[in-house]
């Protein structure tokens, strides 16, 4: 770990001002729980000159909005969010996703804003001796011809096939969350579908955030009428493991037909992967095993497996079918 200066931000404006002074040569990073940043600093993947502690900012509340939605502060800890009564009752897919991630100790520290910015677990990104375009642009991608079992089959490029590791982000994608940011140019609201970037030929840039941009909160719309949701995560072991495949689904069924469908996939995409292809199959179709199988097949239509992760094409379909069956069954049993 390299030496750095630690500064405590006194206000959101203070954090934005100090953060905007950073650049590639002298990076500045915000720190809250530190569950990702500190790991990467120890590995010398991240080498910030300044670290801004934002833990004392008033961004740790979960509040109902006037329209029946939810406002989630950027500093709300994952464990608090997962166990919040409104989240458990109205957005179970989010609660389930959070509780499936990491360990209880990490969930007690990790924050909503930090989870949105969680970096990939690709072993080549985390090893400074290896070529990685995400860490060192232009150096190459060791994963394409190397160990890629855990990496992406959707949204990859010739420069990067790293997966987004977050469970929370998959659920927020299915819930069509909006991310609120305070920056040097003022405040703005970003739909989660526009927040994460595909790697293309600039994999080092993962989101639309600019230097100094501070995530202040996330909002969720009121749940769509007569819908159920669930999160299913498939992994190598039962705890403290990242997804090989996951599915977050929000589905509404009436009279045997699907009137609302939102599908997001994890563990298989370079960003939390919304699947409009699967949704198009589901909307107005019967809530049947055949429909779910067709939707799952559509979800991987553009998949590009590599040497070791071809199994994910079948695995994610099975995962999605199981998740859709679960929510459909829940509505039939009401």
XYZ file of C-alpha atoms in Angstrom:
334
model
C 0.000 0.000 0.000
C 1.241 3.470 -0.916
C 1.108 6.402 1.506
C -1.884 8.718 1.215
C -3.516 11.704 2.887
C -6.756 11.131 4.798
C -9.269 13.993 4.878
C -12.681 14.098 6.543
C -15.319 15.806 4.412
C -17.401 18.260 6.418
C -20.275 18.479 3.928
C -21.372 17.072 0.593
C -20.226 20.273 -1.084
C -16.844 19.942 0.599
C -16.513 16.360 -0.644
C -17.424 17.357 -4.208
C -14.968 20.265 -4.218
C -12.067 18.172 -2.920
C -12.939 15.185 -5.101
C -13.038 17.305 -8.251
C -9.396 18.239 -7.699
C -8.320 14.684 -8.447
C -6.978 13.466 -11.771
C -5.240 10.400 -13.211
C -1.876 11.502 -11.822
C -3.260 12.449 -8.409
C -6.450 10.450 -7.809
C -8.849 11.238 -4.990
C -11.216 8.576 -3.661
C -14.221 8.728 -1.341
C -14.306 6.181 1.465
C -17.292 4.999 3.516
C -17.239 1.316 4.485
C -14.006 0.748 2.587
C -14.829 -2.882 1.846
C -13.622 -2.579 -1.764
C -11.282 0.410 -1.737
C -9.043 -0.763 1.102
C -8.610 -4.198 -0.464
C -7.531 -2.640 -3.752
C -5.196 -0.192 -2.013
C -3.460 -3.080 -0.249
C -2.958 -4.747 -3.630
C -1.693 -1.455 -5.161
C -4.483 -1.636 -7.732
C -5.780 1.649 -6.315
C -3.182 4.249 -5.319
C -5.065 7.408 -4.331
C -3.085 10.412 -3.168
C -6.022 11.546 -1.036
C -8.848 9.587 0.592
C -11.954 11.541 1.611
C -13.890 10.129 4.553
C -17.600 10.834 3.924
C -19.018 8.843 6.834
C -20.209 11.913 8.754
C -22.352 13.221 5.912
C -26.142 12.990 6.545
C -26.733 10.321 3.899
C -27.657 7.286 5.971
C -31.462 7.351 5.989
C -34.112 5.204 4.346
C -37.301 7.194 3.797
C -40.614 6.670 2.061
C -41.234 9.207 -0.686
C -44.563 11.054 -1.098
C -45.462 8.927 -4.136
C -45.025 5.666 -2.216
C -41.501 4.957 -3.389
C -38.282 4.800 -1.398
C -35.278 7.087 -0.909
C -32.098 5.274 0.119
C -29.147 7.338 1.351
C -25.745 6.541 -0.126
C -24.345 5.728 3.328
C -27.056 3.254 4.323
C -25.285 0.035 5.282
C -26.207 -3.077 3.342
C -27.388 -4.924 6.458
C -29.652 -2.041 7.495
C -31.140 -1.785 4.020
C -31.702 -5.532 3.669
C -33.562 -5.678 6.971
C -35.542 -2.453 6.656
C -39.294 -3.219 6.969
C -40.247 -1.257 3.854
C -37.615 -3.018 1.755
C -38.572 -6.461 3.015
C -42.271 -5.803 2.413
C -42.254 -3.883 -0.885
C -38.941 -4.761 -2.533
C -38.062 -8.308 -1.426
C -35.822 -8.767 -4.466
C -33.509 -6.077 -3.064
C -33.482 -7.525 0.442
C -32.734 -11.006 -0.885
C -29.937 -9.744 -3.134
C -28.245 -7.871 -0.309
C -28.472 -10.807 2.082
C -26.942 -13.127 -0.526
C -23.833 -10.959 -0.826
C -20.554 -11.158 1.084
C -20.670 -11.947 4.822
C -22.620 -10.452 7.726
C -19.522 -8.524 8.828
C -19.022 -6.994 5.390
C -22.721 -6.170 5.021
C -22.486 -4.272 8.309
C -19.829 -2.007 6.752
C -20.621 -1.848 3.032
C -22.798 1.042 1.838
C -25.323 1.609 -0.915
C -23.086 4.084 -2.748
C -20.020 1.911 -2.365
C -21.857 -1.152 -3.648
C -22.901 0.737 -6.764
C -19.202 1.377 -7.435
C -17.935 -2.089 -6.512
C -15.027 -3.148 -8.739
C -14.698 -6.450 -10.554
C -13.274 -9.573 -8.926
C -11.394 -10.596 -12.087
C -8.104 -12.078 -10.854
C -6.114 -10.253 -13.534
C -7.511 -6.879 -12.496
C -6.411 -7.553 -8.925
C -2.895 -8.745 -9.852
C -0.625 -5.873 -10.887
C 1.831 -8.323 -12.493
C -0.737 -9.234 -15.159
C -1.998 -7.341 -18.192
C -5.388 -5.697 -17.613
C -6.896 -2.934 -19.707
C -9.255 -1.987 -16.886
C -6.384 -1.355 -14.488
C -3.732 -0.281 -17.014
C -5.360 0.857 -20.296
C -3.604 -0.486 -23.368
C -1.800 -3.309 -21.558
C -4.070 -6.075 -22.878
C -6.584 -8.494 -21.360
C -5.037 -11.611 -19.839
C -8.474 -13.039 -19.090
C -9.530 -13.569 -22.702
C -7.016 -16.363 -23.193
C -6.596 -17.213 -19.527
C -8.716 -18.093 -16.506
C -12.159 -16.792 -17.457
C -14.549 -19.266 -15.810
C -16.136 -16.552 -13.659
C -16.223 -13.824 -16.292
C -18.770 -12.283 -18.643
C -20.632 -13.786 -21.567
C -22.744 -10.642 -22.165
C -21.523 -7.126 -22.954
C -17.845 -8.015 -23.254
C -15.395 -6.566 -25.762
C -11.986 -7.437 -27.170
C -10.497 -5.285 -24.391
C -12.332 -6.617 -21.327
C -14.572 -9.501 -20.239
C -14.742 -8.710 -16.508
C -18.080 -9.098 -14.715
C -19.779 -6.602 -12.427
C -19.701 -8.429 -9.068
C -22.574 -6.775 -7.180
C -25.792 -8.535 -6.184
C -27.457 -5.293 -5.087
C -26.906 -3.705 -8.496
C -28.772 -6.528 -10.239
C -31.817 -6.046 -8.008
C -31.701 -2.257 -8.417
C -31.597 -2.748 -12.197
C -34.754 -4.878 -12.123
C -36.373 -2.201 -9.923
C -35.351 0.555 -12.367
C -33.622 2.563 -9.666
C -32.556 6.172 -10.144
C -29.157 7.286 -8.835
C -28.849 10.861 -7.562
C -25.487 12.574 -7.820
C -24.056 15.871 -6.586
C -21.148 17.112 -8.664
C -19.150 20.169 -9.622
C -21.772 20.973 -12.274
C -24.714 20.604 -9.885
C -27.169 17.852 -9.065
C -28.420 15.256 -11.526
C -30.482 12.079 -11.569
C -29.300 9.060 -13.573
C -31.415 6.031 -14.447
C -29.506 2.919 -13.448
C -29.657 1.695 -17.047
C -27.590 4.733 -18.044
C -25.235 4.659 -15.046
C -23.021 1.672 -15.928
C -20.936 1.685 -19.102
C -20.035 -1.202 -21.365
C -16.269 -1.787 -21.543
C -15.850 -1.175 -25.282
C -12.311 0.109 -25.764
C -12.338 2.093 -22.499
C -12.893 -0.565 -19.814
C -11.215 1.610 -17.179
C -14.349 3.780 -17.201
C -17.148 1.800 -15.568
C -19.780 4.483 -14.850
C -20.782 7.916 -16.101
C -19.464 9.592 -12.944
C -16.941 12.405 -13.299
C -14.195 13.372 -10.798
C -15.803 14.770 -7.665
C -19.239 13.292 -8.353
C -20.787 12.103 -5.093
C -23.681 9.652 -5.014
C -26.090 11.100 -2.445
C -29.041 8.704 -2.650
C -30.984 6.203 -4.720
C -34.720 6.300 -5.337
C -37.120 3.494 -6.179
C -40.575 4.010 -7.617
C -43.556 2.573 -5.796
C -43.909 -1.131 -6.616
C -45.972 -1.829 -9.707
C -49.455 -3.069 -8.842
C -49.977 -6.793 -8.351
C -46.342 -7.805 -8.810
C -43.977 -10.138 -6.971
C -40.201 -10.206 -7.061
C -37.348 -12.521 -6.181
C -33.570 -12.854 -6.445
C -31.876 -16.156 -7.170
C -28.105 -16.532 -6.938
C -26.129 -19.550 -8.103
C -22.559 -19.898 -6.849
C -19.862 -22.426 -6.060
C -20.566 -22.450 -2.330
C -23.405 -21.379 -0.068
C -21.854 -18.296 1.543
C -19.412 -15.464 0.863
C -19.106 -16.179 -2.828
C -19.743 -14.188 -5.973
C -22.408 -15.245 -8.450
C -21.713 -17.536 -11.358
C -25.201 -16.565 -12.409
C -28.064 -14.708 -10.773
C -31.477 -13.387 -11.713
C -33.597 -10.568 -10.308
C -37.162 -10.620 -11.576
C -40.223 -8.462 -10.943
C -43.320 -10.017 -12.482
C -47.055 -9.399 -12.408
C -49.558 -12.078 -13.427
C -53.323 -11.704 -13.800
C -55.681 -14.365 -15.134
C -52.735 -16.504 -16.075
C -51.057 -13.863 -18.252
C -48.032 -11.679 -17.533
C -48.805 -7.957 -17.468
C -45.503 -6.706 -16.007
C -41.976 -8.105 -16.369
C -38.551 -6.782 -15.422
C -35.535 -9.072 -15.729
C -31.933 -8.424 -14.701
C -29.044 -10.881 -14.646
C -25.856 -11.012 -12.590
C -22.599 -12.920 -12.790
C -22.777 -13.023 -16.594
C -22.530 -9.397 -17.739
C -19.905 -6.682 -17.748
C -22.531 -4.552 -16.014
C -25.738 -5.493 -14.174
C -27.539 -6.959 -17.163
C -31.097 -5.860 -17.958
C -32.677 -8.199 -20.496
C -35.287 -6.454 -22.677
C -35.195 -9.558 -24.891
C -36.527 -11.738 -22.071
C -39.046 -9.096 -21.038
C -40.424 -8.845 -24.572
C -41.129 -12.588 -24.577
C -42.829 -12.437 -21.172
C -45.147 -9.432 -21.602
C -48.718 -10.499 -22.482
C -47.687 -14.157 -22.616
C -49.040 -16.971 -20.477
C -47.215 -17.637 -17.214
C -46.095 -21.088 -18.304
C -42.959 -23.194 -18.328
C -42.742 -22.834 -22.106
C -42.899 -19.033 -21.906
C -40.211 -18.963 -19.226
C -37.938 -21.218 -21.297
C -38.400 -18.990 -24.346
C -37.605 -15.893 -22.278
C -34.464 -17.513 -20.889
C -33.330 -18.471 -24.384
C -33.882 -14.895 -25.566
C -31.833 -13.564 -22.655
C -28.672 -15.299 -23.894
C -29.251 -14.737 -27.601
C -26.213 -12.452 -27.815
C -23.980 -14.349 -25.397
C -20.320 -14.803 -26.352
C -18.774 -17.504 -24.156
C -15.019 -17.859 -23.798
C -12.786 -20.902 -23.322
C -13.910 -21.742 -19.760
C -17.297 -20.082 -19.181
C -19.536 -21.624 -21.826
C -21.444 -23.433 -19.075
C -22.908 -20.063 -18.066
C -25.092 -19.977 -21.187
C -27.090 -22.915 -19.865
C -26.719 -21.997 -16.189
C -28.202 -18.520 -16.512
C -31.180 -19.907 -18.441
C -31.884 -22.404 -15.690
C -31.465 -19.671 -13.101
C -33.929 -17.359 -14.848
C -36.524 -20.080 -15.413
C -36.379 -21.027 -11.730
C -36.758 -17.390 -10.622
C -39.709 -16.795 -12.960
C -41.385 -19.999 -11.818
C -40.977 -18.911 -8.213
C -42.670 -15.526 -8.638
C -45.436 -16.940 -10.839
C -46.174 -19.632 -8.255
C -46.309 -17.033 -5.475
C -49.023 -15.131 -7.335
C -51.074 -18.236 -8.070
C -51.064 -19.022 -4.351
C -52.475 -15.660 -3.254
